[in-house]
Each structure stands twice: as structure tokens, then as C-alpha cells.
Coordinates of C-alpha atoms in Angstrom, one line a residue:
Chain A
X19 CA 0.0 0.0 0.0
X20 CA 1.0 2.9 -0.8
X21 CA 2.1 5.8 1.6
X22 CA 0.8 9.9 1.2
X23 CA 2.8 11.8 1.9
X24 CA 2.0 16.2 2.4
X25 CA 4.9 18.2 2.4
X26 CA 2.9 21.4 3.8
X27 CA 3.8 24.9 6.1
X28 CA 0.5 27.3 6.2
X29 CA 3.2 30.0 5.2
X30 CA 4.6 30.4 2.0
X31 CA 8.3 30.7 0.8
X32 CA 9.9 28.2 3.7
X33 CA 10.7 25.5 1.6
X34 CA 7.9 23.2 0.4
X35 CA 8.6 22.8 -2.9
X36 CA 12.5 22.0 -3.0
X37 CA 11.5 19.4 0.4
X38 CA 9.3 18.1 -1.7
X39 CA 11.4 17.3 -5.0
X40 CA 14.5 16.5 -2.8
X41 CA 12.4 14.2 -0.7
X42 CA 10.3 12.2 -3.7
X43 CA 14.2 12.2 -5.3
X44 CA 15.6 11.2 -2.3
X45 CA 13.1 8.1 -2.0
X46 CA 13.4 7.3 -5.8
X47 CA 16.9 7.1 -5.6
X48 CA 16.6 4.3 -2.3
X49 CA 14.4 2.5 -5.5
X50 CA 10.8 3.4 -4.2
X51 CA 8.6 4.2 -6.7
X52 CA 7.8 7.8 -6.2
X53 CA 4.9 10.5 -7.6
X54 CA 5.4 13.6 -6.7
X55 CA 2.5 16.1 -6.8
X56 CA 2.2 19.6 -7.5
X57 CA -0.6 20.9 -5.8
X58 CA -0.5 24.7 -6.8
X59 CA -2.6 25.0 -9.3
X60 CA -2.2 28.6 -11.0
X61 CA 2.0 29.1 -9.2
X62 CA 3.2 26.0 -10.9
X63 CA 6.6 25.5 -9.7
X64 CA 7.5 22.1 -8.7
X65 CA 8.4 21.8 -12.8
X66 CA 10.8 23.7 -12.3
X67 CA 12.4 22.8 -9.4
X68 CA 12.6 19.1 -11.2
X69 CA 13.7 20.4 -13.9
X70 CA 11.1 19.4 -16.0
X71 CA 9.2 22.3 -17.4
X72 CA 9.9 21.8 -21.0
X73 CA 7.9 18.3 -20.6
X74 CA 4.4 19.7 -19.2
X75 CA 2.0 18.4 -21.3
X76 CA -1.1 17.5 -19.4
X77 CA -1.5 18.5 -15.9
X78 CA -3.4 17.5 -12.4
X79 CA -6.8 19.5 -13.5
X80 CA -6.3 17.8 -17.0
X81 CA -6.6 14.4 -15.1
X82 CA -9.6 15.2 -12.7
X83 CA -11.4 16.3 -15.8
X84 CA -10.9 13.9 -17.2
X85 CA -9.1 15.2 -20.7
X86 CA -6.2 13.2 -19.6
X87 CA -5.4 9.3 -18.4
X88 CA -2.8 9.6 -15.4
X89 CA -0.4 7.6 -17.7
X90 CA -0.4 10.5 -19.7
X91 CA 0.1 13.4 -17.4
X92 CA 3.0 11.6 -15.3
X93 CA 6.2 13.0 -16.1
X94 CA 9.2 10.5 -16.0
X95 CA 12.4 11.6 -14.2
X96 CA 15.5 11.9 -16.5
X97 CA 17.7 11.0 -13.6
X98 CA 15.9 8.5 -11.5
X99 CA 13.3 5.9 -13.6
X100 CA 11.7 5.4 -10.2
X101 CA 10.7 9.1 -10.2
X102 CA 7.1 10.7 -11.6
X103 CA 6.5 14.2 -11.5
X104 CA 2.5 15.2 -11.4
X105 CA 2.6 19.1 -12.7
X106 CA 0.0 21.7 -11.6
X107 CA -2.4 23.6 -14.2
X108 CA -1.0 27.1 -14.4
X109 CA -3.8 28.5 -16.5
X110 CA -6.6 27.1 -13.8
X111 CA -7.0 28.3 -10.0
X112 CA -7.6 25.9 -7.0
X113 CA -11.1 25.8 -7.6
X114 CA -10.6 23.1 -10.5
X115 CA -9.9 20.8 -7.7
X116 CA -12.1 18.4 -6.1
X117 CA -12.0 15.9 -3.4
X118 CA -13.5 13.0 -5.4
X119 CA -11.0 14.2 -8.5
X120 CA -7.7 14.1 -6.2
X121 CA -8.9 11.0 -4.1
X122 CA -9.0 8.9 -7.5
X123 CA -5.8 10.1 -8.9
X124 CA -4.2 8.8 -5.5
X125 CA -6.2 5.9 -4.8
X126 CA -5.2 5.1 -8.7
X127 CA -1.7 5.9 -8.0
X128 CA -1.4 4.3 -5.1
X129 CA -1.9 0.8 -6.8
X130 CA 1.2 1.2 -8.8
X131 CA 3.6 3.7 -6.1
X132 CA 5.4 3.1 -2.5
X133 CA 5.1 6.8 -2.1
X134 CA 3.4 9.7 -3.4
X135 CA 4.1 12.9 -2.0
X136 CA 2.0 16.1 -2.3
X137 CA 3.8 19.0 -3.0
X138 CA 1.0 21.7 -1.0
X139 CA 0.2 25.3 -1.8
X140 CA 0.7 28.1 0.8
X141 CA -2.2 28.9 2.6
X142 CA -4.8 27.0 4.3
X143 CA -7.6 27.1 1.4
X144 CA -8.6 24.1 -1.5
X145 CA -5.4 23.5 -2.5
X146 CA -3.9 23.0 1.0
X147 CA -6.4 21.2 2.2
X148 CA -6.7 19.0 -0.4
X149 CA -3.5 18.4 -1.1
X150 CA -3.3 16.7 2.9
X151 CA -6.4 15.5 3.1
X152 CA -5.9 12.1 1.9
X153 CA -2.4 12.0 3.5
X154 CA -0.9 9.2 5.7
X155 CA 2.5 11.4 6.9
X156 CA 2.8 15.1 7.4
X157 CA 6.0 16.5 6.7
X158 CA 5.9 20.3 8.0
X159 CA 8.6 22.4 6.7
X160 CA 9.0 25.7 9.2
X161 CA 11.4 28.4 9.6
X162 CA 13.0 28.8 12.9
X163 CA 10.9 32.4 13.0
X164 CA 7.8 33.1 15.0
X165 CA 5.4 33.6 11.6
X166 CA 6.3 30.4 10.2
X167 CA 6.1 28.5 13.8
X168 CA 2.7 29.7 14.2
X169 CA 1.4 29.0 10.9
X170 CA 2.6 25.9 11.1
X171 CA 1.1 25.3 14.4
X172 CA -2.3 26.4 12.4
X173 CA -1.8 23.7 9.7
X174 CA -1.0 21.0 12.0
X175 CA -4.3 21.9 14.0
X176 CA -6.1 21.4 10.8
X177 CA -3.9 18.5 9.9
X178 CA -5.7 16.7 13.1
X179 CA -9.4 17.9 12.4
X180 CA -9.6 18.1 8.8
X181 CA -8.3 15.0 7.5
X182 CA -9.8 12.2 5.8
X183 CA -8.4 9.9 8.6
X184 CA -9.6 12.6 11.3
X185 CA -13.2 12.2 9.7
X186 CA -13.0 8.3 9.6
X187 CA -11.8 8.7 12.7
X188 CA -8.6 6.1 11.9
X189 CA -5.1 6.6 13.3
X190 CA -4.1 10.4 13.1
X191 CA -1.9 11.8 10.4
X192 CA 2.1 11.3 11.2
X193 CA 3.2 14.6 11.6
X194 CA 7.1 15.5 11.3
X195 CA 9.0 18.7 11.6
X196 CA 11.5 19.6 9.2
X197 CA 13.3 22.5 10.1
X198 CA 14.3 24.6 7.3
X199 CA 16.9 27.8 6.8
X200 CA 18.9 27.4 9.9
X201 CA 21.5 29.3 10.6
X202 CA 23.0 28.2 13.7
X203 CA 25.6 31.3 14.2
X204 CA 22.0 33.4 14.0
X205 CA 20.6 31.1 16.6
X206 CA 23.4 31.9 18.5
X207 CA 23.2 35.9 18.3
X208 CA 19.8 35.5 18.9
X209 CA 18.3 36.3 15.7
X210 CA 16.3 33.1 15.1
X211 CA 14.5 31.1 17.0
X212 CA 16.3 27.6 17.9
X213 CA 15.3 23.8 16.9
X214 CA 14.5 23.9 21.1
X215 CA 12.5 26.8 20.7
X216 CA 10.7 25.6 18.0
X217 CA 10.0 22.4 19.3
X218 CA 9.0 24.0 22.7
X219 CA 5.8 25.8 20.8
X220 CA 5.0 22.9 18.2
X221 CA 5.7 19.6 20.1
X222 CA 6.7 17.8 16.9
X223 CA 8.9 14.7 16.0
X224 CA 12.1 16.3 14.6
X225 CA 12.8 14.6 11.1
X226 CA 15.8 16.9 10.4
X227 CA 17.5 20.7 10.3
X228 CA 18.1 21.5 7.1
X229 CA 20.9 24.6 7.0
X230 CA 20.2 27.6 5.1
X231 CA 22.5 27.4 2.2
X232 CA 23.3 28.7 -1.4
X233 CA 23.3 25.4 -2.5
X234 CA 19.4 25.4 -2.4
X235 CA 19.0 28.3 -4.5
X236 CA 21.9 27.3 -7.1
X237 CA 19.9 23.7 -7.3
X238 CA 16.5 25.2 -7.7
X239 CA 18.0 28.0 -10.6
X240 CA 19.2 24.6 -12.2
X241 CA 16.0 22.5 -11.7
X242 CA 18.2 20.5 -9.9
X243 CA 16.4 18.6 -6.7
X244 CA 18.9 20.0 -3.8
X245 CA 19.8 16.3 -2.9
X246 CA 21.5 15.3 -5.5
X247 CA 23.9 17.7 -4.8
X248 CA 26.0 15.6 -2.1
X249 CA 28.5 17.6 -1.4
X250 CA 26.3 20.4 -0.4
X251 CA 24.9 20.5 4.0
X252 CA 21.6 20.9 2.1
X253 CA 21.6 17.9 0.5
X254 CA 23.1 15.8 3.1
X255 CA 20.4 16.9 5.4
X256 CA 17.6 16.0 3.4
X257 CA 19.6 12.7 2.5
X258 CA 19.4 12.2 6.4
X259 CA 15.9 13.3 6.5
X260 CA 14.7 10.4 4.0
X261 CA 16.9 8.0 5.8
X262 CA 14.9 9.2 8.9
X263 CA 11.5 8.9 7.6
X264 CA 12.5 5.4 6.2
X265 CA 13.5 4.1 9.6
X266 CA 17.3 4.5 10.2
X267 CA 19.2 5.7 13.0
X268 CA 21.0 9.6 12.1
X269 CA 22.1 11.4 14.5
X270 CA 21.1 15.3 13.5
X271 CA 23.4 17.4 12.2
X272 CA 23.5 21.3 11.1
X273 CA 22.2 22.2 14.6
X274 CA 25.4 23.5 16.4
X275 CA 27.9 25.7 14.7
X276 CA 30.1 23.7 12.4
X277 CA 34.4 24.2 13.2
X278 CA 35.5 24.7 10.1
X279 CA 37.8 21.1 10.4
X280 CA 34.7 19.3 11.4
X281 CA 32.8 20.5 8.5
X282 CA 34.6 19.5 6.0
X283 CA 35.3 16.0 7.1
X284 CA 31.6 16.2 6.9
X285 CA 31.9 17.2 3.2
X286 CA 34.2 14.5 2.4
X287 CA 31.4 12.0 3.8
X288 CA 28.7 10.5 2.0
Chain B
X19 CA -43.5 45.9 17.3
X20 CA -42.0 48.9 17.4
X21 CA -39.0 49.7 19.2
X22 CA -38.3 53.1 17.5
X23 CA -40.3 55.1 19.5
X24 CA -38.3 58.5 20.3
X25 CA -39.4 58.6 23.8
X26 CA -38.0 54.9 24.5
X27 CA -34.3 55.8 25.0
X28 CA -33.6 52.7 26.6
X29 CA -35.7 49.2 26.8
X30 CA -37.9 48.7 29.7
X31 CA -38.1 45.1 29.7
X32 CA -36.7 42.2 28.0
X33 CA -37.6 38.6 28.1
X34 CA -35.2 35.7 29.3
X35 CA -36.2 32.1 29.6
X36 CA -35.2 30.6 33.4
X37 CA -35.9 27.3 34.4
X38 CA -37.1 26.7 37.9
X39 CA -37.2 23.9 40.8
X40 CA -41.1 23.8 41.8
X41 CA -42.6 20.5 43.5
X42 CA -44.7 18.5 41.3
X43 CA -48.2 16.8 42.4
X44 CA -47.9 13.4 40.9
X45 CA -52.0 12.5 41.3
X46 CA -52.2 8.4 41.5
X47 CA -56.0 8.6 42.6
X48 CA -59.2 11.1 41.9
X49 CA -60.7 11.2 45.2
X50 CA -60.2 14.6 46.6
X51 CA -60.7 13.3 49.9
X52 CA -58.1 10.8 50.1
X53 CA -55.7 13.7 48.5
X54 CA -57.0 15.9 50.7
X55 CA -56.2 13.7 53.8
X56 CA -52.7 12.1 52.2
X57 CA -51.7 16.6 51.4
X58 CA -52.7 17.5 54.7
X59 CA -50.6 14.6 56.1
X60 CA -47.2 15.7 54.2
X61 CA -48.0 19.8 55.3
X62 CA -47.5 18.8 59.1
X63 CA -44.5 17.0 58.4
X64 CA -42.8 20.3 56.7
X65 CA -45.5 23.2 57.3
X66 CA -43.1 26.1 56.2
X67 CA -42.0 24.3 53.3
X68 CA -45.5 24.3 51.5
X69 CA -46.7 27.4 52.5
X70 CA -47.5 29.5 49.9
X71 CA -45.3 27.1 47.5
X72 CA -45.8 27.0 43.4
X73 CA -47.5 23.8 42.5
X74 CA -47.3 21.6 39.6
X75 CA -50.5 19.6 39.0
X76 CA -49.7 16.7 37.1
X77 CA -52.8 14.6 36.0
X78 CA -50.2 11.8 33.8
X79 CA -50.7 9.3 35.8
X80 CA -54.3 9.3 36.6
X81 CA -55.1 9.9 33.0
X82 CA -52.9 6.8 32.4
X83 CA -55.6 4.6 34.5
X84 CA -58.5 7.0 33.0
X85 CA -59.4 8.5 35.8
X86 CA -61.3 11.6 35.3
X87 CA -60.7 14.5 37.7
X88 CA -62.8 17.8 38.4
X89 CA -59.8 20.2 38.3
X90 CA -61.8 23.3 39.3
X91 CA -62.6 21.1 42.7
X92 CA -58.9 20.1 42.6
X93 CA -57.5 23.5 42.2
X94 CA -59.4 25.0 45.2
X95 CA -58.5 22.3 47.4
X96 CA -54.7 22.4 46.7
X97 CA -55.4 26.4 47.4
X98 CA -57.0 26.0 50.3
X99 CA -54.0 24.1 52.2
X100 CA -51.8 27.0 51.4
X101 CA -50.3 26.3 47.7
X102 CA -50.7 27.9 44.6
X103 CA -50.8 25.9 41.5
X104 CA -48.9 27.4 38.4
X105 CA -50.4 24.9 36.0
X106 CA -51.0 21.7 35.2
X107 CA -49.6 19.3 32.6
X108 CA -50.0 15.6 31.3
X109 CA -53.6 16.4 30.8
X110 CA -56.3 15.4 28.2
X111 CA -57.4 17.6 26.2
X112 CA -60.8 18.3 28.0
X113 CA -58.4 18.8 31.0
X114 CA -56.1 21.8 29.3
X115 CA -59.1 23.0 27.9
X116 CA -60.7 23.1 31.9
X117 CA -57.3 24.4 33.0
X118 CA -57.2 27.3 30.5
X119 CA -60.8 28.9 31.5
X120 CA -59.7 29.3 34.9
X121 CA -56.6 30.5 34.0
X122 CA -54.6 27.9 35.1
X123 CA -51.4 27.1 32.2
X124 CA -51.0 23.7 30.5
X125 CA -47.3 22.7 30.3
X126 CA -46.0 20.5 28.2
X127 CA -44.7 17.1 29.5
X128 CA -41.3 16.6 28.5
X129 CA -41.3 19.0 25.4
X130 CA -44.7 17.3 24.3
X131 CA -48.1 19.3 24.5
X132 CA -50.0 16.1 24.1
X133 CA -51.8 14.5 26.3
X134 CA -50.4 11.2 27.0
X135 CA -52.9 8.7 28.1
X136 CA -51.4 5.0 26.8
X137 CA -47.9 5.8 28.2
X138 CA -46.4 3.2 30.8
X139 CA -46.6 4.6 34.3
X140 CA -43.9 6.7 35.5
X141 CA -42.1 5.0 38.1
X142 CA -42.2 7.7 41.0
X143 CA -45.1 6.5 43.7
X144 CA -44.3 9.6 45.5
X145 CA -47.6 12.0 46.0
X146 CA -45.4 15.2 46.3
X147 CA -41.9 15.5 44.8
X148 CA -39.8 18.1 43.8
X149 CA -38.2 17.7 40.3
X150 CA -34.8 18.8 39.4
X151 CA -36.0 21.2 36.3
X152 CA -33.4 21.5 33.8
X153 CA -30.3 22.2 35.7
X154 CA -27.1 22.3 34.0
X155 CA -25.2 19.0 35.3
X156 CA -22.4 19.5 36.9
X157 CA -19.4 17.6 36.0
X158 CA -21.0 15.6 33.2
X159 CA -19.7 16.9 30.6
X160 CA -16.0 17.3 31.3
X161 CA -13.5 17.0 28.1
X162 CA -10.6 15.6 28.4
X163 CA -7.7 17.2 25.9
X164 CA -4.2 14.8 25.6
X165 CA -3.1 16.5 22.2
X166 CA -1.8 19.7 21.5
X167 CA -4.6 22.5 21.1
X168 CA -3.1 24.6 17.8
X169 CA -3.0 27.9 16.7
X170 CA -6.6 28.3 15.2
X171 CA -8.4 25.2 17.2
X172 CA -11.1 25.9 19.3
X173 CA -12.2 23.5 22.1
X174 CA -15.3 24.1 24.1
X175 CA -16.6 22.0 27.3
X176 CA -19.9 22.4 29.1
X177 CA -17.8 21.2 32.4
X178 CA -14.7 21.3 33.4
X179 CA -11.7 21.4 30.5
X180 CA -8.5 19.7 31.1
X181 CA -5.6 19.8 28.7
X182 CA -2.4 17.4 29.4
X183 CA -0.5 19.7 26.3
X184 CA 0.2 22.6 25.4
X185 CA -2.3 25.5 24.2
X186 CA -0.7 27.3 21.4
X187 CA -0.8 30.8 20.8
X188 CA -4.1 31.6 18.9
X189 CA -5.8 28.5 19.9
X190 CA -8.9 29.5 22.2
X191 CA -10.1 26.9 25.0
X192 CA -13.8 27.4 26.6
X193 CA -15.1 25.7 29.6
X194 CA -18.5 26.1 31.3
X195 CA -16.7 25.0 34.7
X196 CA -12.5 24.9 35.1
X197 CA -9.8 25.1 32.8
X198 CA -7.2 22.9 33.5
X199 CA -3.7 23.3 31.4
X200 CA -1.2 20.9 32.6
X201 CA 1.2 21.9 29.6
X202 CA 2.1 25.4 28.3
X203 CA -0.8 27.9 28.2
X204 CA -0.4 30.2 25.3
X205 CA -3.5 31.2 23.6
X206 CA -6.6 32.2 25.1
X207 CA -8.4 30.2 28.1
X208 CA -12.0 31.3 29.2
X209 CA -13.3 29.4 32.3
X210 CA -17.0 29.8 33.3
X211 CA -18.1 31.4 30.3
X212 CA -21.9 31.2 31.1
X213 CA -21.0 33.2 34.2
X214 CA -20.1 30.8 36.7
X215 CA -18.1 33.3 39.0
X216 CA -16.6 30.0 41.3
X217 CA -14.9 28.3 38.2
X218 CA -11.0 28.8 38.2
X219 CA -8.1 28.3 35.4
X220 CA -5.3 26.2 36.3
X221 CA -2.0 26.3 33.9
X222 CA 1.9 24.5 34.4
X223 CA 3.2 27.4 32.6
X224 CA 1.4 30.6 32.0
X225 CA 1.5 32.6 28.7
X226 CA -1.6 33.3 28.0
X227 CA -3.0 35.4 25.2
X228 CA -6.3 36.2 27.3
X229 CA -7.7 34.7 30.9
X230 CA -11.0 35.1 31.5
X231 CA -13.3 34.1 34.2
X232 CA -17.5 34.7 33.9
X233 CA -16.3 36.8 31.2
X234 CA -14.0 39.1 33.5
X235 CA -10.8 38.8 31.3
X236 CA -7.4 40.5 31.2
X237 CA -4.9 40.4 28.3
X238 CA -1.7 39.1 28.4
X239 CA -0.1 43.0 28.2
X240 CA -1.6 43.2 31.7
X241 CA -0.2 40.3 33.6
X242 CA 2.4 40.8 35.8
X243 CA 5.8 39.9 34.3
X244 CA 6.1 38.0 37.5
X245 CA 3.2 35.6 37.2
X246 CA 4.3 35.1 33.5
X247 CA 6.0 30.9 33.1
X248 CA 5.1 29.9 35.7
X249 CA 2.3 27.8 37.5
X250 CA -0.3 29.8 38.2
X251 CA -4.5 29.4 39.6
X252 CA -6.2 31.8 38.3
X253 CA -10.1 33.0 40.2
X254 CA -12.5 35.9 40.4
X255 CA -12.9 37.8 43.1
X256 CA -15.3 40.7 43.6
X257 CA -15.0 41.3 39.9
X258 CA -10.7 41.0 40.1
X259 CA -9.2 38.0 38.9
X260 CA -6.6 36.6 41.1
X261 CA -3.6 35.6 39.7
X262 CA -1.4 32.9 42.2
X263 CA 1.1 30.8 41.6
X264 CA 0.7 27.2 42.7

């Protein structure tokens, strides 16, 4: 059976997107087979981040009205074979989107995927709430400031009550924390909030830090999913992060200031 | 109805609904003198307790054994030993109809304006007793919170509220009776919001956005720095709410 995951924040511009392609890459690349869904419908961008926008040719609204198969819409990774990328409409909004047309899209997905993860709008309208919804695993991306913490807190309040598995009343949603942009010299001036801090307000199973770093930006320019990118701390923490989620033992990293010595024996590591 | 009137600067009445605790004559039998006797029998054993009390004539049970009653008869008698009937309900028709032309009300039996006459007996055998009407139950309706109340969540019990985690900031937590918060309190706790002036919020770790107790309520800018992380009972007193720790 297949496992939903929602990468999803309430606030917009912390990270969703490039969690979301590294994470569906990072699985891939373990050999699951992976969809990846862009739930933005109207602010396409997961296309881009995969590198992929040149391939669109029939999107998510395509599919629910049926002017598409799912076979057709899927877009095959050039990198991993085990990867499918989803793409939003960019012409429609987020009313083309219905609960019946997403939950057949996944329930049809999930015959043929291990994990299908749902790349979520900003905000906590359709699109959001759709996109988590049917989901089995929450991954909430936050920034260590006090907007994004509380806006998360929002979404995972809805993530408990507004869920097809809160309405069935069946086991709740796993919700994980991934911490994103940390900058622990900031932390330590006091200019961002810490992972204890964080943690303190939203109570949440820490899946990983990921360190704020121009190796995000350069990947996303490239279409690149940050992960591949090994050498950069980026990468290496969402590598962790899906080694986390899949059940292994990492210690976390990126939380303390890094010596300079210590970080790049970290580098040189795989 | 108007209400515009320019010389009604404010309103002179309004209407509320109340319910009230009033004994209840539970009629097994139609022979006045035998209720006569059996009354006057329960009035010696508590004299000031029936003088002058409300009565509730309830004619279920004898219409349930269709027994017939003269409630003109009835009513003096019940007046004459000191009460004063307020109505009368579970009657037949005839028997509202009777009750109305001497201005006597007909309530309804349990939300029900019908007259029940096949309905098994009620199991009271008691000629007088006084019926609970309506109260709000205490502690029956406690809620019992063990996850985290978010930013957004509302949470609303008709007793007492506990909450074994934390109350995030913009989450709002009602309670007829007590809060309890045995995690951090950070959004906004109202305890005793139907105006219950005893109820009390208890919190591990106070950072509240907004106490409020019977609808007294103080904002977070207000609270002593002092009180502020730490555990704190919070109550009302002559319109103050009392901040302590624990």
C-alpha cells in the first residue's frame, strides 16, 4: 500500500517545494517508486524545481477532468526511472480541484507507487487542504521564526481535524518537523528562534534541520532537486531526512555551529 | 413591534427564559378526599415548606388509568392548604381545555403538548416530589484534551476542561466550569463562560494570550511579568481575577 505523503507549512516561501522534489528524489533514488505532486494550481513551480518544465504536457486538472489518463500526465524523471512528476495547471486556480478528482488520482496511483508525495500550496484554502487531506505522513517544513512556527502550528491543527483519517476517525496523520533555513551562528546571536525553541511551541517529532545554504538556491536555478547535490549540507540533510523517515538511526546534524575542520570532514562523507 | 419610538431611549423590559425547581403533584388517585387527607398529612410533616409554594398539578398518571378529575374542585382544594398551582400538565385535552378557563397554564410534558394517556406509568409512587427542572449538570460533561490544542483550534466544554498539552498561541479553550492546562498555556483560556463566577483556570506554565473568568478577562499586556511561566491558579474575586502561583 501505498504511503501519502503532504509536504505542507500554512506560510509560504519556507521550503515546500525543494523538500518536496528533494524528498520524492531522495526516495526514488533508495528504489521506491515515487509521484510527486504539485498541488499549486495557477503558481506552478514544482516543474521547475525538477527540472522538468519543458515536458508539461497535461497536468493534475487535466486528469480530474478527465481530458487526460494519469499515464499521460506523469512525467518521468531523466535522472531516476523510479521518479514521476504530477505538474499543476498554471492556467486554472484551485477551484478546478475536487475531493473525489484528487482521491481517485491517488487511490489510482497508489496501486502502482510506495510513495506519493503532495507538494502543497501556501495557505490554508482548497489547494492546501486538499492536497493533505488524503495523506498518511505530514511532513511540515518551518522556519526557525515566529510567523512560520505559528502558521505551522495552524496547519498541523487542521492536519488533526480536517483530514480524511480525522473524519473516519482512523489513526491520526504522522506529523514530522523539518526544520528549514537554519543558521546556527544566527541562533546563536539571537536572531532566530532555535530547533529547542521551535520544538517547545510545536511539540513535533524532529525529522531533520536543514541549513540555510546557497546550494538550495543554485539547485533550484538549475532544476536540480537539492539532494542530488551531495556535497552540499543541504543535500546531506535531506539525504538524512529520508533515511529518517524510512527508519534509520541519524544522528542530527546542522544544529550547532560547524568548526570549520569538522565541517569539512563532513563534506568528504557520503 | 416597534422599538423606534423617540421617547423609549432605553428598553424597559426584556424577556429571558429561566428554568425553575417547583414540586410536582404526581395524582395516583381522583378522590379529593383521600388527596385531601394524604396533602394535609405531608403539610404537618414540613408546614413552612409548603406554605405559599408553586405547584405543579400533574394529571399523567391518573389519566394513564383514565381517571377523570374535576380540576376546578382540585384547584381550590390544593389552594385551600396554602399552595398555589402554576399549571398543570400531562392532561387530556378536556383537562387543558378546563385548566385554560380558569386560567390555570398547561405545560408540556417533557417537550410534548399532548396529552399522553397510553404511556407506561412513570415509576415515581411519591404524591409530592420536587423535580430537578433542567439544571445544568455538573461535571458531566468534562472534556478531556491529551493533544496539543493549535494555533486556530477551538475547544469548548460544558464542564470542566483539562488539557495534558500545550495551548498554542491563537488556539482559544472554553469551559462552562474549570480550565485545566497541565502543559504550556499560550492562547486564550476562558473558564465559566456562562457566568459561573466560582470556576478557576489552572495552567503548568502561563503565557496566556487572554484569561478570562465569567467573562472578566485580562490580556496578556496586563499580567504581571512576575506571574508570567510559571504555574499559576487563576479565580475571580469581587470582579478582580486573582492571579497565584501554585
Amino acid at each position: 500500500m501505498a504511503r501519502i505523503i503532504v509536504v505542507t507549512s500554512g506560510k509560504g516561501g519556507v521550503g515546500k517545494t525543494t523538500t518536496s522534489a528533494a524528498i520524492a528524489m531522495g526516495l526514488a533514488k533508495r528504489g521506491h517508486k515515487t509521484a510527486v505532486i504539485d498541488f499549486d494550481v495557477g503558481l506552478r513551480n514544482l516543474d521547475l524545481i525538477m527540472g522538468c518544465e519543458r515536458r508539461v504536457v497535461y497536468d493534475l486538472v487535466n486528469v480530474i477532468n478527465n481530458e487526460a489518463t494519469l499515464k499521460q500526465a506523469l512525467i518521468r524523471d531523466k535522472r531516476c526511472d523510479q521518479l514521476f512528476i504530477l505538474p499543476a495547471s498554471q492556467t486554472r486556480d484551485k477551484d478546478a480541484l475536487t475531493t473525489e478528482g484528487v482521491g481517485k488520482i491517488l487511490e489510482e496511483l497508489a496501486k502502482d507507487f510506495k510513495y506519493i508525495v503532495c507538494d502543497s500550496p501556501a495557505g490554508i484554502e482548497r489547494g492546501a487542504t486538499l492536497a493533505m487531506y488524503f495523506a498518511d505522513d505530514a511532513f511540515v517544513v518551518t522556519n526557525p521564526e515566529v510567523s512560520s512556527v505559528r502558521d505551522s502550528d495552524r496547519m498541523l491543527g487542521i492536519l488533526s481535524s480536517k483530514s480524511r483519517r480525522a473524519e473516519k476517525g482512523e489513526e491520526p496523520i504522522k506529523e514530522y518537523l523539518l526544520l528549514s533555513r537554519y543558521s546556527p551562528d544566527r541562533v546563536k546571536l539571537g536572531e532566530m528562534l532555535s530547533v529547542d525553541d521551535v520544538q517547545e511551541i510545536l511539540s513535533l517529532h524532529l525529522l531533520g534541520v536543514i541549513p540555510e545554504s546557497k546550494s538550495v538556491l543554485n539547485a533550484s536555478n538549475s532544476g536540480t532537486p537539492v539532494i542530488l547535490d551531495e556535497l552540499s549540507d543541504a543535500g546531506q540533510a535531506y539525504a538524512d531526512i529520508v533515511a529518517r523517515y524510512l527508519g534509520e538511526d541519524k544522528p542530527h546534524r546542522f544544529i550547532e555551529e560547524e568548526k570549520k575542520g569538522l565541517f569539512s570532514k563532513l563534506l568528504g562523507r557520503k | 413591534m416597534s422599538t423606534s419610538s423617540p421617547t423609549l431611549q432605553k428598553a424597559a423590559l426584556e424577556f429571558k427564559s429561566t428554568s425553575l425547581t417547583v414540586p410536582v403533584l404526581l395524582l395516583a388517585s381522583n378522590n379529593l378526599s383521600h388527596i385531601e387527607l394524604q396533602l394535609k398529612e405531608k403539610i404537618t410533616q414540613a408546614p413552612e415548606f409548603f406554605k405559599n409554594s408553586p405547584l405543579l398539578i400533574d394529571l399523567q398518571k391518573l389519566n394513564s388509568q383514565n381517571l377523570d378529575c374535576e380540576l376546578p374542585d382540585l384547584v381550590k382544594l390544593v389552594r385551600d392548604l396554602g399552595f398555589m398551582p402554576i399549571g398543570i400538565r400531562g392532561g387530556s385535552e378536556q383537562q387543558n381545555h378546563i385548566a385554560l378557563e380558569i386560567k390555570l397554564p398547561v405545560h408540556s410534558m417533557h417537550g410534548t403538548n399532548a396529552p399522553i394517556t397510553n404511556k407506561p406509568e412513570p415509576k415515581t409512587i411519591a404524591v409530592v416530589e420536587v423535580e430537578e427542572a433542567k439544571q445544568p449538570e455538573q461535571n458531566q460533561e468534562n472534556k478531556l484534551i491529551t493533544q496539543p490544542v493549535r494555533s486556530g483550534q477551538r475547544v469548548y466544554a460544558k464542564g470542566d476542561l483539562i488539557v495534558t498539552a500545550t495551548v498554542s498561541a491563537g488556539a482559544e479553550i472554553m469551559a462552562e466550569g474549570n480550565i485545566h492546562v497541565y502543559g504550556t498555556l499560550r492562547g486564550r483560556a476562558l473558564a465559566g463562560v456562562l457566568g459561573n463566577i466560582n470556576s478557576r483556570i489552572f495552567c503548568s506554565d502561563l503565557q496566556a494570550e487572554l484569561i478570562s473568568i465569567a467573562g472578566i478577562y485580562q490580556l496578556s499586556d496586563d499580567l504581571s511579568p512576575a506571574l508570567a511561566h510559571k504555574p499559576v491558579q487563576i479565580s475571580l474575586d469581587n470582579q478582580t481575577l486573582i492571579i497565584k502561583d501554585i
